[in-house]
Coordinates of C-alpha atoms and ligand atoms in Angstrom, one line a residue:
M26 CA 0.0 0.0 0.0
T27 CA 1.4 3.4 -0.9
T28 CA -0.5 6.5 0.0
T29 CA 0.7 9.9 0.7
S30 CA -0.7 11.4 3.9
P31 CA -0.7 15.0 5.0
A32 CA 2.5 16.7 6.0
L33 CA 4.0 15.6 9.3
D34 CA 5.5 19.0 9.8
P35 CA 4.2 21.6 7.4
E36 CA 7.0 24.0 8.2
A37 CA 9.6 21.5 7.1
L38 CA 7.5 20.4 4.2
T39 CA 7.8 16.8 5.2
T40 CA 5.6 14.2 3.6
T41 CA 5.0 10.7 4.7
T42 CA 4.4 7.7 2.5
L43 CA 2.6 4.9 4.2
V44 CA 3.9 1.5 3.1
H45 CA 2.6 -0.7 5.9
P46 CA -0.3 -0.1 8.3
A47 CA -0.2 -1.3 11.9
T48 CA -1.8 -4.7 12.4
A49 CA -3.7 -6.2 15.3
E50 CA -1.8 -8.2 18.0
A51 CA -2.1 -11.7 16.7
E52 CA 0.1 -14.8 16.7
W53 CA 3.4 -14.4 18.4
W54 CA 5.5 -15.1 15.4
R55 CA 4.2 -12.1 13.5
S56 CA 6.2 -9.7 15.6
A57 CA 8.7 -11.9 17.5
V58 CA 12.4 -11.3 17.9
I59 CA 14.0 -14.7 17.6
Y60 CA 17.6 -15.5 18.6
Q61 CA 19.6 -18.0 16.7
V62 CA 21.6 -20.4 18.9
Y63 CA 24.4 -22.2 17.1
P64 CA 24.8 -25.1 19.5
R65 CA 28.4 -25.8 18.6
S66 CA 29.5 -22.4 19.8
F67 CA 27.0 -21.1 22.4
A68 CA 28.1 -22.7 25.6
D69 CA 30.1 -25.9 26.4
S70 CA 29.1 -27.5 29.7
D71 CA 31.3 -30.6 29.6
G72 CA 34.6 -29.0 28.6
D73 CA 35.2 -30.9 25.3
G74 CA 35.4 -27.6 23.4
L75 CA 32.1 -28.1 21.6
G76 CA 28.9 -26.4 22.8
D77 CA 26.1 -28.6 24.0
L78 CA 22.4 -28.6 25.0
P79 CA 23.0 -28.4 28.8
G80 CA 25.3 -25.4 28.1
I81 CA 22.4 -23.7 26.3
T82 CA 19.9 -24.5 29.0
A83 CA 22.2 -23.1 31.7
R84 CA 22.6 -19.8 29.8
L85 CA 18.9 -19.2 28.8
G86 CA 18.9 -16.4 31.2
H87 CA 21.0 -14.4 28.8
L88 CA 18.1 -14.5 26.3
T89 CA 15.4 -13.5 28.7
R90 CA 17.6 -10.6 30.0
L91 CA 18.2 -9.5 26.4
G92 CA 14.5 -9.5 25.9
V93 CA 14.0 -11.8 22.9
D94 CA 10.8 -13.9 22.4
A95 CA 12.1 -17.1 21.1
L96 CA 15.2 -19.1 20.1
W97 CA 16.0 -21.1 17.0
L98 CA 18.4 -23.9 17.5
S99 CA 20.7 -24.9 14.6
P100 CA 20.8 -28.7 14.3
F101 CA 21.9 -30.8 17.3
Y102 CA 20.8 -34.2 15.8
T103 CA 23.0 -37.2 15.4
S104 CA 25.4 -36.4 12.7
P105 CA 28.9 -37.0 11.5
Q106 CA 29.3 -33.2 11.5
R107 CA 30.6 -33.0 8.0
D108 CA 28.5 -29.8 7.5
A109 CA 28.3 -28.8 11.2
G110 CA 25.2 -30.8 11.8
Y111 CA 23.3 -29.9 8.6
D112 CA 24.1 -33.5 7.6
V113 CA 21.6 -35.4 9.7
A114 CA 22.1 -39.1 10.3
D115 CA 19.1 -39.5 12.6
Y116 CA 16.4 -36.9 12.8
R117 CA 15.0 -38.3 16.0
S118 CA 18.0 -38.4 18.2
V119 CA 20.5 -35.9 19.8
D120 CA 24.1 -36.3 18.8
P121 CA 26.0 -37.5 21.9
R122 CA 28.4 -34.5 21.5
F123 CA 25.4 -32.2 22.2
G124 CA 23.7 -34.3 24.8
T125 CA 20.7 -36.6 25.0
L126 CA 17.0 -36.4 24.2
A127 CA 16.4 -35.8 27.8
D128 CA 18.6 -32.7 27.6
A129 CA 16.6 -31.5 24.6
D130 CA 13.4 -32.0 26.7
A131 CA 14.9 -30.1 29.6
L132 CA 15.9 -27.3 27.3
I133 CA 12.5 -26.9 25.8
E134 CA 10.8 -27.2 29.3
K135 CA 13.1 -24.5 30.8
A136 CA 12.7 -22.2 27.8
H137 CA 8.9 -22.4 28.1
R138 CA 9.1 -21.8 31.8
L139 CA 11.0 -18.6 31.1
G140 CA 8.5 -17.5 28.4
L141 CA 10.7 -18.3 25.4
R142 CA 9.4 -20.2 22.4
V143 CA 11.7 -22.8 20.8
I144 CA 12.2 -23.4 17.1
V145 CA 14.3 -26.3 15.9
D146 CA 16.0 -26.8 12.5
L147 CA 14.7 -29.2 10.0
V148 CA 16.9 -30.3 7.2
P149 CA 14.6 -32.0 4.6
N150 CA 16.5 -31.5 1.4
H151 CA 19.2 -34.1 2.2
T152 CA 20.4 -36.5 4.9
S153 CA 23.9 -37.4 5.9
S154 CA 25.5 -40.2 3.9
E155 CA 25.6 -42.0 7.2
H156 CA 21.8 -42.0 7.5
A157 CA 20.5 -45.6 7.6
W158 CA 18.5 -44.9 4.5
F159 CA 21.5 -43.9 2.5
Q160 CA 23.6 -46.8 3.7
A161 CA 20.7 -49.1 2.7
A162 CA 20.6 -47.4 -0.7
L163 CA 24.3 -48.0 -1.2
A164 CA 23.9 -51.7 -0.4
A165 CA 20.9 -52.1 -2.6
A166 CA 20.8 -52.5 -6.4
P167 CA 20.0 -49.8 -9.0
G168 CA 16.2 -49.5 -9.3
S169 CA 15.6 -50.7 -5.8
P170 CA 13.1 -49.0 -3.4
E171 CA 16.1 -48.1 -1.2
R172 CA 17.7 -46.1 -4.0
A173 CA 14.3 -44.5 -4.9
R174 CA 14.5 -42.5 -1.6
Y175 CA 17.4 -40.5 -3.1
V176 CA 18.2 -39.2 -6.5
F177 CA 20.2 -41.9 -8.1
R178 CA 20.8 -41.9 -11.9
D179 CA 22.9 -43.7 -14.4
G180 CA 25.7 -41.6 -15.8
K181 CA 26.2 -40.4 -19.4
G182 CA 28.7 -41.7 -21.8
P183 CA 29.5 -45.3 -22.9
D184 CA 30.2 -46.6 -19.4
G185 CA 28.2 -44.0 -17.5
E186 CA 31.4 -42.3 -16.5
Q187 CA 29.9 -38.8 -17.0
P188 CA 27.6 -37.4 -14.4
P189 CA 23.9 -37.3 -15.4
T190 CA 23.8 -33.5 -15.6
N191 CA 26.3 -30.7 -15.2
W192 CA 24.7 -29.4 -12.0
R193 CA 27.1 -27.9 -9.5
S194 CA 27.3 -28.1 -5.7
V195 CA 26.6 -24.9 -3.7
F196 CA 29.8 -25.7 -1.9
G197 CA 31.8 -26.0 -5.2
G198 CA 32.6 -28.9 -7.5
P199 CA 30.0 -31.2 -9.2
A200 CA 26.6 -32.0 -7.6
W201 CA 26.9 -35.7 -8.4
S202 CA 29.1 -38.4 -7.0
R203 CA 29.5 -41.9 -8.3
V204 CA 29.1 -45.0 -6.2
T205 CA 30.8 -48.4 -6.3
E206 CA 28.2 -51.2 -6.8
A207 CA 28.2 -54.4 -4.8
D208 CA 30.2 -56.1 -7.5
G209 CA 33.0 -53.6 -7.1
R210 CA 32.4 -51.8 -10.4
P211 CA 31.8 -48.1 -10.7
G212 CA 28.0 -47.6 -10.7
Q213 CA 25.3 -45.0 -10.5
W214 CA 25.5 -41.4 -9.5
Y215 CA 23.7 -39.7 -6.7
L216 CA 22.8 -36.0 -6.4
H217 CA 24.1 -33.7 -3.7
L218 CA 23.4 -30.0 -4.0
F219 CA 25.8 -29.5 -1.1
D220 CA 28.6 -31.8 0.1
A221 CA 29.1 -35.3 -1.2
T222 CA 28.2 -36.5 2.4
Q223 CA 24.8 -34.8 2.0
P224 CA 22.8 -36.9 -0.5
D225 CA 19.6 -35.2 -1.7
L226 CA 16.3 -36.9 -0.8
N227 CA 13.9 -37.7 -3.6
W228 CA 10.8 -35.7 -2.8
E229 CA 8.8 -37.5 -5.6
N230 CA 8.8 -40.5 -3.2
D231 CA 5.9 -40.9 -0.9
E232 CA 8.0 -42.6 1.7
V233 CA 10.2 -39.5 2.0
R234 CA 7.2 -37.3 2.4
A235 CA 5.7 -39.5 5.1
E236 CA 9.0 -39.8 6.9
L237 CA 9.6 -36.0 7.2
E238 CA 6.0 -35.5 8.3
S239 CA 6.6 -38.0 11.0
V240 CA 9.8 -36.2 12.0
L241 CA 7.8 -33.0 12.3
R242 CA 5.3 -34.7 14.6
F243 CA 8.1 -36.2 16.7
W244 CA 9.4 -32.7 17.6
L245 CA 5.9 -31.2 17.8
D246 CA 5.0 -33.9 20.3
R247 CA 8.1 -32.8 22.4
G248 CA 6.7 -29.3 22.5
V249 CA 8.7 -27.3 20.0
D250 CA 7.0 -24.2 18.7
G251 CA 8.2 -24.4 15.2
F252 CA 10.8 -25.3 12.6
R253 CA 13.3 -23.4 10.6
V254 CA 13.2 -25.2 7.3
D255 CA 16.7 -25.6 5.7
V256 CA 17.0 -25.0 1.9
A257 CA 13.2 -24.9 1.7
H258 CA 13.4 -23.9 -2.0
G259 CA 15.5 -27.0 -3.0
L260 CA 13.4 -30.1 -2.3
V261 CA 11.7 -30.6 -5.7
K262 CA 13.8 -31.1 -8.8
D263 CA 12.8 -30.8 -12.5
Q264 CA 12.3 -34.5 -13.4
S265 CA 13.6 -34.0 -16.9
F266 CA 17.0 -33.2 -15.4
P267 CA 18.1 -30.6 -17.9
D268 CA 21.7 -29.3 -17.8
W269 CA 22.2 -26.1 -15.8
G270 CA 25.8 -25.6 -14.9
H271 CA 25.7 -22.6 -12.6
R272 CA 26.9 -22.5 -9.0
T273 CA 24.6 -20.7 -6.7
D274 CA 25.8 -18.4 -3.9
M275 CA 24.5 -19.2 -0.5
V276 CA 22.0 -16.8 1.0
S277 CA 22.1 -14.3 -1.8
G278 CA 20.9 -17.0 -4.2
D279 CA 22.9 -15.4 -7.0
D280 CA 23.7 -17.8 -9.7
E281 CA 27.2 -17.7 -11.1
D282 CA 27.4 -17.2 -14.8
D283 CA 31.0 -16.6 -16.0
A284 CA 29.8 -14.8 -19.1
G285 CA 27.6 -12.4 -17.1
H286 CA 24.4 -13.6 -18.6
D287 CA 21.2 -14.4 -16.9
P288 CA 21.5 -18.2 -16.4
G289 CA 17.8 -18.7 -16.8
P290 CA 15.5 -20.7 -14.4
S291 CA 17.2 -23.3 -12.3
P292 CA 15.9 -26.9 -12.5
Y293 CA 16.2 -27.4 -8.8
W294 CA 15.6 -24.1 -7.0
D295 CA 12.1 -22.8 -6.2
Q296 CA 10.2 -25.3 -8.3
P297 CA 6.4 -24.8 -8.0
G298 CA 6.1 -28.3 -6.5
V299 CA 7.7 -27.3 -3.2
H300 CA 4.6 -25.4 -2.2
D301 CA 2.5 -28.5 -2.0
I302 CA 4.9 -29.9 0.6
Y303 CA 4.5 -26.8 2.8
R304 CA 0.7 -26.9 2.4
R305 CA 0.8 -30.4 3.9
W306 CA 3.1 -29.3 6.7
H307 CA 0.8 -26.4 7.5
Q308 CA -1.9 -28.9 8.1
V309 CA 0.3 -31.0 10.3
L310 CA 1.1 -27.9 12.5
A311 CA -2.5 -26.8 12.5
G312 CA -3.3 -30.1 14.3
Y313 CA -1.4 -29.0 17.3
D314 CA -2.4 -26.5 20.0
G315 CA -0.7 -23.1 20.3
D316 CA 0.6 -21.1 17.4
R317 CA 3.3 -23.3 15.9
C318 CA 5.3 -21.9 13.0
L319 CA 7.4 -22.8 10.0
V320 CA 10.1 -20.4 8.7
A321 CA 11.5 -20.9 5.3
E322 CA 15.2 -20.5 4.4
A323 CA 14.6 -19.9 0.7
W324 CA 17.0 -18.0 -1.5
A325 CA 14.4 -17.1 -4.1
D326 CA 15.0 -14.3 -6.6
T327 CA 12.3 -11.7 -5.7
P328 CA 10.5 -10.6 -2.6
E329 CA 7.3 -11.9 -4.2
K330 CA 8.8 -15.4 -4.7
I331 CA 9.9 -15.4 -1.1
A332 CA 6.5 -14.3 0.1
A333 CA 4.9 -17.1 -1.8
Y334 CA 6.3 -19.5 0.9
T335 CA 4.1 -17.6 3.4
R336 CA 0.8 -17.7 1.7
P337 CA -2.0 -18.3 4.3
D338 CA -2.0 -22.1 3.8
E339 CA 1.8 -22.5 3.8
M340 CA 4.6 -21.4 6.1
Q341 CA 4.2 -18.6 8.7
Q342 CA 7.5 -16.9 8.0
A343 CA 10.3 -16.7 5.3
F344 CA 13.6 -15.0 5.9
N345 CA 14.0 -11.8 4.0
F346 CA 17.6 -11.9 3.1
D347 CA 17.5 -8.7 1.1
Y348 CA 18.1 -6.7 4.2
L349 CA 21.3 -8.7 4.8
T350 CA 22.5 -8.6 1.2
T351 CA 21.7 -5.0 0.3
P352 CA 24.7 -2.7 0.4
W353 CA 24.9 0.0 3.1
D354 CA 23.1 2.5 0.9
A355 CA 20.1 4.5 2.0
T356 CA 18.3 4.4 -1.4
R357 CA 18.8 0.7 -1.9
L358 CA 17.8 -0.2 1.7
R359 CA 14.7 1.8 1.5
E360 CA 13.7 -0.1 -1.7
A361 CA 14.5 -3.4 0.0
I362 CA 12.4 -2.6 3.0
T363 CA 9.5 -1.3 0.9
D364 CA 9.6 -4.2 -1.4
G365 CA 9.8 -6.7 1.5
L366 CA 6.9 -5.2 3.3
T367 CA 4.8 -4.8 0.2
A368 CA 5.3 -8.4 -0.9
S369 CA 4.6 -9.9 2.6
D370 CA 1.6 -7.7 3.1
A371 CA 0.2 -9.0 -0.2
V372 CA 0.0 -12.5 1.3
G373 CA -0.9 -11.4 4.9
A374 CA 2.4 -12.5 6.4
P375 CA 4.9 -10.7 8.5
C376 CA 8.2 -9.6 6.9
T377 CA 11.0 -11.5 8.6
W378 CA 14.2 -9.5 8.9
V379 CA 17.7 -10.9 9.1
M380 CA 21.0 -9.2 9.4
S381 CA 23.3 -12.2 10.2
N382 CA 23.4 -15.9 10.5
H383 CA 25.9 -18.8 10.6
D384 CA 26.4 -18.7 6.8
V385 CA 27.6 -15.2 6.3
V386 CA 30.5 -12.9 7.4
R387 CA 29.4 -11.3 10.7
A388 CA 27.6 -7.9 10.2
S389 CA 30.1 -5.9 12.2
S390 CA 32.9 -7.1 9.8
R391 CA 30.9 -7.2 6.6
L392 CA 29.9 -3.6 7.0
G393 CA 33.5 -2.5 7.6
L394 CA 34.6 -3.7 4.1
P395 CA 35.1 -1.2 1.3
E396 CA 32.2 -2.9 -0.6
T397 CA 29.2 -3.6 1.6
G398 CA 26.4 -6.1 0.7
K399 CA 26.4 -9.8 1.2
G400 CA 30.2 -9.9 1.4
P401 CA 32.7 -12.6 0.6
N402 CA 32.3 -16.2 1.5
G403 CA 34.7 -15.9 4.5
I404 CA 37.7 -13.8 5.2
G405 CA 41.3 -15.0 5.7
A406 CA 44.4 -13.5 7.0
D407 CA 45.7 -12.7 3.5
D408 CA 42.5 -11.0 2.5
P409 CA 41.8 -7.2 2.9
Q410 CA 40.8 -6.8 6.5
P411 CA 37.6 -4.9 7.5
D412 CA 37.6 -1.5 9.3
A413 CA 36.5 -2.9 12.7
E414 CA 35.4 0.5 14.1
L415 CA 33.4 1.5 11.1
G416 CA 31.9 -1.9 10.8
L417 CA 30.7 -2.1 14.4
R418 CA 29.3 1.4 14.2
R419 CA 27.3 0.5 11.1
A420 CA 26.2 -2.9 12.4
R421 CA 24.7 -1.1 15.5
A422 CA 23.0 1.4 13.2
A423 CA 21.7 -1.4 11.0
A424 CA 20.4 -3.3 14.1
L425 CA 18.4 -0.3 15.4
L426 CA 17.0 0.2 11.9
M427 CA 16.0 -3.5 11.7
L428 CA 14.6 -3.7 15.2
A429 CA 12.3 -0.7 14.4
L430 CA 10.8 -2.4 11.4
P431 CA 7.4 -4.0 11.7
G432 CA 7.4 -7.7 11.4
S433 CA 9.6 -10.4 13.0
A434 CA 13.4 -10.3 13.3
Y435 CA 16.1 -12.8 13.8
L436 CA 19.4 -12.2 15.7
Y437 CA 22.4 -14.4 15.4
Q438 CA 24.2 -15.3 18.6
G439 CA 27.0 -12.8 19.3
E440 CA 25.3 -10.1 17.2
E441 CA 24.1 -8.5 20.4
L442 CA 27.8 -8.3 21.5
G443 CA 28.9 -6.6 18.3
L444 CA 31.1 -9.7 17.8
P445 CA 33.3 -9.5 14.7
E446 CA 34.2 -12.2 12.2
H447 CA 37.3 -14.1 13.1
T448 CA 39.2 -13.0 10.0
T449 CA 42.6 -14.6 10.6
L450 CA 41.7 -18.2 11.4
P451 CA 44.5 -20.6 10.4
D452 CA 43.5 -22.8 7.5
E453 CA 44.4 -26.0 9.5
V454 CA 41.5 -25.4 11.9
R455 CA 38.8 -24.8 9.2
E456 CA 35.9 -27.2 8.9
D457 CA 33.5 -25.7 6.4
P458 CA 33.2 -28.1 3.4
A459 CA 33.0 -25.0 1.2
F460 CA 36.7 -24.3 2.0
F461 CA 37.7 -27.8 0.9
R462 CA 35.4 -28.0 -2.1
T463 CA 36.6 -24.7 -3.5
G464 CA 40.2 -25.8 -3.1
A465 CA 40.6 -23.0 -0.4
A466 CA 39.6 -20.3 -2.9
E467 CA 36.8 -19.5 -0.4
K468 CA 37.7 -19.3 3.2
G469 CA 34.2 -20.4 4.2
R470 CA 31.9 -19.8 7.1
D471 CA 34.0 -20.9 10.1
G472 CA 34.9 -17.3 11.0
C473 CA 31.3 -16.4 12.0
R474 CA 31.0 -19.6 14.1
V475 CA 33.7 -19.1 16.7
P476 CA 32.6 -19.9 20.3
L477 CA 31.0 -17.0 22.2
P478 CA 32.9 -14.9 24.8
W479 CA 30.9 -14.8 28.1
E480 CA 33.5 -13.7 30.7
A481 CA 36.4 -11.5 29.9
D482 CA 38.8 -13.1 32.4
A483 CA 37.9 -16.8 32.3
P484 CA 39.5 -19.6 30.2
A485 CA 38.0 -19.6 26.7
F486 CA 36.2 -16.4 27.8
G487 CA 33.8 -18.5 29.8
F488 CA 32.7 -20.6 26.8
S489 CA 34.1 -23.9 28.3
P490 CA 35.2 -24.8 31.8
T491 CA 38.4 -26.4 30.5
G492 CA 39.3 -23.5 28.1
A493 CA 38.9 -25.9 25.1
T494 CA 37.2 -24.4 22.0
W495 CA 36.6 -26.2 18.7
L496 CA 37.7 -23.1 16.9
P497 CA 40.2 -20.7 18.4
Q498 CA 38.9 -17.4 19.7
P499 CA 40.8 -14.2 18.9
A500 CA 42.9 -13.1 21.9
D501 CA 41.3 -9.7 22.1
W502 CA 37.7 -10.9 22.5
G503 CA 37.6 -10.1 26.3
G504 CA 36.1 -6.7 25.6
F505 CA 33.2 -8.3 23.7
A506 CA 32.4 -10.7 26.5
V507 CA 28.9 -10.5 28.0
D508 CA 30.2 -9.6 31.5
A509 CA 32.4 -6.8 30.0
Q510 CA 29.3 -5.2 28.4
K511 CA 26.5 -5.9 31.0
G512 CA 25.5 -2.7 32.7
V513 CA 27.8 -0.6 30.7
P514 CA 25.8 2.2 29.1
G515 CA 26.3 2.5 25.4
S516 CA 27.8 -1.1 25.1
T517 CA 26.5 -3.0 22.1
Y518 CA 24.7 -5.5 24.5
E519 CA 22.9 -2.7 26.4
T520 CA 22.1 -1.0 23.1
Y521 CA 20.3 -4.2 21.9
R522 CA 18.6 -4.6 25.3
T523 CA 17.2 -1.1 25.3
A524 CA 16.1 -1.5 21.7
L525 CA 14.3 -4.7 22.5
R526 CA 12.5 -3.2 25.5
L527 CA 11.4 -0.1 23.5
R528 CA 10.3 -2.3 20.6
R529 CA 8.1 -4.1 23.0
D530 CA 6.8 -1.0 24.8
F531 CA 6.0 0.8 21.5
R532 CA 4.6 -2.4 19.9
L533 CA 6.9 -1.8 16.9
G534 CA 6.6 -5.4 15.7
T535 CA 2.9 -5.0 14.9
G536 CA 3.4 -1.3 14.1
S537 CA 3.4 0.7 10.9
L538 CA 5.9 2.0 8.4
A539 CA 5.6 5.4 6.7
W540 CA 8.7 7.0 5.0
V541 CA 9.3 10.6 6.0
D542 CA 10.7 12.8 3.3
G543 CA 11.7 16.4 3.3
L544 CA 13.3 16.7 6.8
P545 CA 16.0 19.4 6.6
D546 CA 19.3 18.1 5.3
C547 CA 17.9 14.6 5.0
T548 CA 18.1 13.7 1.3
A549 CA 16.9 10.2 0.4
E550 CA 20.5 9.4 -0.7
R551 CA 21.9 9.6 2.7
V552 CA 19.1 9.3 5.3
L553 CA 16.4 6.8 5.9
A554 CA 13.6 8.2 8.0
F555 CA 10.3 6.6 8.9
T556 CA 7.7 6.5 11.5
N557 CA 6.5 3.4 13.2
R558 CA 3.4 4.3 15.4
E559 CA 4.5 7.4 17.3
L560 CA 8.3 6.7 16.9
L561 CA 10.4 8.5 14.4
V562 CA 13.3 6.4 13.2
L563 CA 16.2 8.1 11.4
A564 CA 19.3 6.4 10.1
N565 CA 22.1 8.6 8.8
L566 CA 24.1 6.7 6.2
G567 CA 25.7 9.8 4.8
A568 CA 29.2 11.2 5.7
E569 CA 27.9 14.4 7.4
A570 CA 25.9 14.8 10.6
V571 CA 22.2 15.5 10.4
A572 CA 20.4 18.0 12.7
L573 CA 17.0 17.1 14.2
R574 CA 14.7 19.5 15.9
D575 CA 11.7 19.1 18.1
V576 CA 12.3 15.6 19.0
E577 CA 12.8 13.7 22.2
V578 CA 15.5 11.1 21.6
L579 CA 14.6 7.7 23.1
H580 CA 17.5 5.6 21.9
A581 CA 20.5 5.8 19.6
S582 CA 23.0 3.4 18.1
G583 CA 25.9 5.6 19.2
P584 CA 26.8 8.9 20.7
L585 CA 24.9 12.0 19.4
G586 CA 26.0 15.6 19.3
G587 CA 24.2 18.7 20.5
G588 CA 23.6 21.7 18.3
L589 CA 22.0 25.2 18.7
D590 CA 18.5 25.6 20.1
G591 CA 18.2 22.1 21.4
E592 CA 19.1 20.5 18.0
V593 CA 20.2 16.9 18.1
L594 CA 23.1 16.1 15.8
V595 CA 23.0 12.6 14.4
P596 CA 26.5 11.6 13.2
H597 CA 27.3 9.4 10.2
D598 CA 26.4 5.7 10.4
T599 CA 24.1 6.3 13.4
T600 CA 20.4 5.5 13.9
V601 CA 18.1 7.3 16.4
W602 CA 14.7 6.5 17.7
A603 CA 12.9 9.6 18.7
R604 CA 9.5 10.8 19.6
L605 CA 8.1 13.9 17.9
R606 CA 7.5 16.7 20.4
R607 CA 4.8 18.2 18.3
D608 CA 1.2 17.3 18.9
D609 CA 0.6 16.4 15.3
A610 CA 2.7 13.3 15.5
E611 CA 1.1 10.6 13.6
R612 CA -0.7 8.0 15.8
D613 CA -2.2 4.7 14.8
Ligands
GLC804 C1 21.5 -24.1 4.8 C2 22.3 -23.9 6.1 C3 23.8 -24.1 5.9 C4 24.0 -25.5 5.3 C5 23.1 -25.7 4.1 C6 23.1 -27.2 3.7 O1 21.8 -23.1 3.9 O2 22.0 -22.7 6.7 O3 24.5 -23.9 7.0 O4 25.3 -25.7 5.0 O5 21.8 -25.3 4.3 O6 22.3 -27.9 4.7

């Protein structure tokens, strides 16, 4: 919806453009702030250097103090950990490295007692190659029901020595691997859009559909409030298996084409058939009490295609990665926000904002690179290093901008500490399959997965009682530790806490968005300004400070200056939340 309402301040000739009206308080997920816990790196209770479920349970107070509504747990299921748990060997058990099913139950129970909802990760596109089904498929003959649960095909060429198509793995290299048959001869090929240890399931197969529905029920019965659906746009493949030799970039979904051409529609991403699966799942969740939810990780091309996953009879949320991938540029961010809200409004779903996750360079480093946007796939010691101060300043401004937007928002653990990427990890400790499958051309995602610092002066900064960490923490992370920031005015942690409190008090999650144009000095190229209910939000992305008059500042991402006549000076790369002092402030 785009209407122009009367001037907010006639003297300043401001106009407001309503993009999104306030909505009624409804299901929790429409406005929730959800904290992503990456179990390997949140808190380690047993001292082996890898985080675990009891560690998370013991630290849930951090989330309630911060003021989030829910947590999303990345996978903790039994897994050989070839892709950090996104290679699931058994969907119904907890990997012993992370604990037991009883530990999962205890975590869910305590979270609920604290008023936190719990979302778990579901990985339906592929299993681990150690899953019993895949082992059975390897042992069985071509054409068998065991092989029909995966995507097995004969190769091309005289002896089938060529892969069935030229499809490429997201992690680099070919998307097909060849198996050795029982008689010892090279045999069929199986599809893996990710690592070779992550064979794709065949979603044409009813047994696969039934099994994953049963997995949903298993966790719903244990009380989870929802699922984050991994690679939700990848499950269905074009059964004619046409060639399409483009590698897709994670999260941005950009398809590589060396010649710079549009590679045309992919035969395996965002196929229309995926939506039938989510309509079924919607029904499964609807059979349970409470407002359970599904959130799609779908790297679709347009906001409309992403919103299609959240039509009323499908999922409840889909990550809007445009906010994450859009460069730090006022005009482009405004467009991304408008388009995201417009597309989700058209289907009656909340827009679900994301700034960071376990697959991208951390925001406070990404935004300190000369070229902002989605950023490189990892940073190494030999790469240009981010400007840490500028990056953190922008990340805080971006966070206050995001948390003022109507809809739901996800935070990635450590984001509330302003934690940077580990940009100088030695290659010997890297684990991301993308590092290996690209022949080290990409450093991969380990740098955003380093264990959290809790206490400045404890071994492993309080992550683990023994001081062990599965990835080394930078020596200077003490200043980022939770205990170094708690109660310190202006720290990143306290800045997030205040933002979350105000967001709740002002009901911003169910609020409105109207762009404000014409404020003095605030050209659209450098300043984003909008109202959400009675709050004025202004983000200065330009190089010069901007003066604001007649406002009561409630919160800011960094220090502000004072000008003449009570003016507030908003420096570069800073966001403020203010209340208009005038009586004609727009109210919903
Ligand atoms: C998703 C996950 C990522 C994983 C991939 C394959 O994109 O976020 O971490 O590697 O799926 O499961």
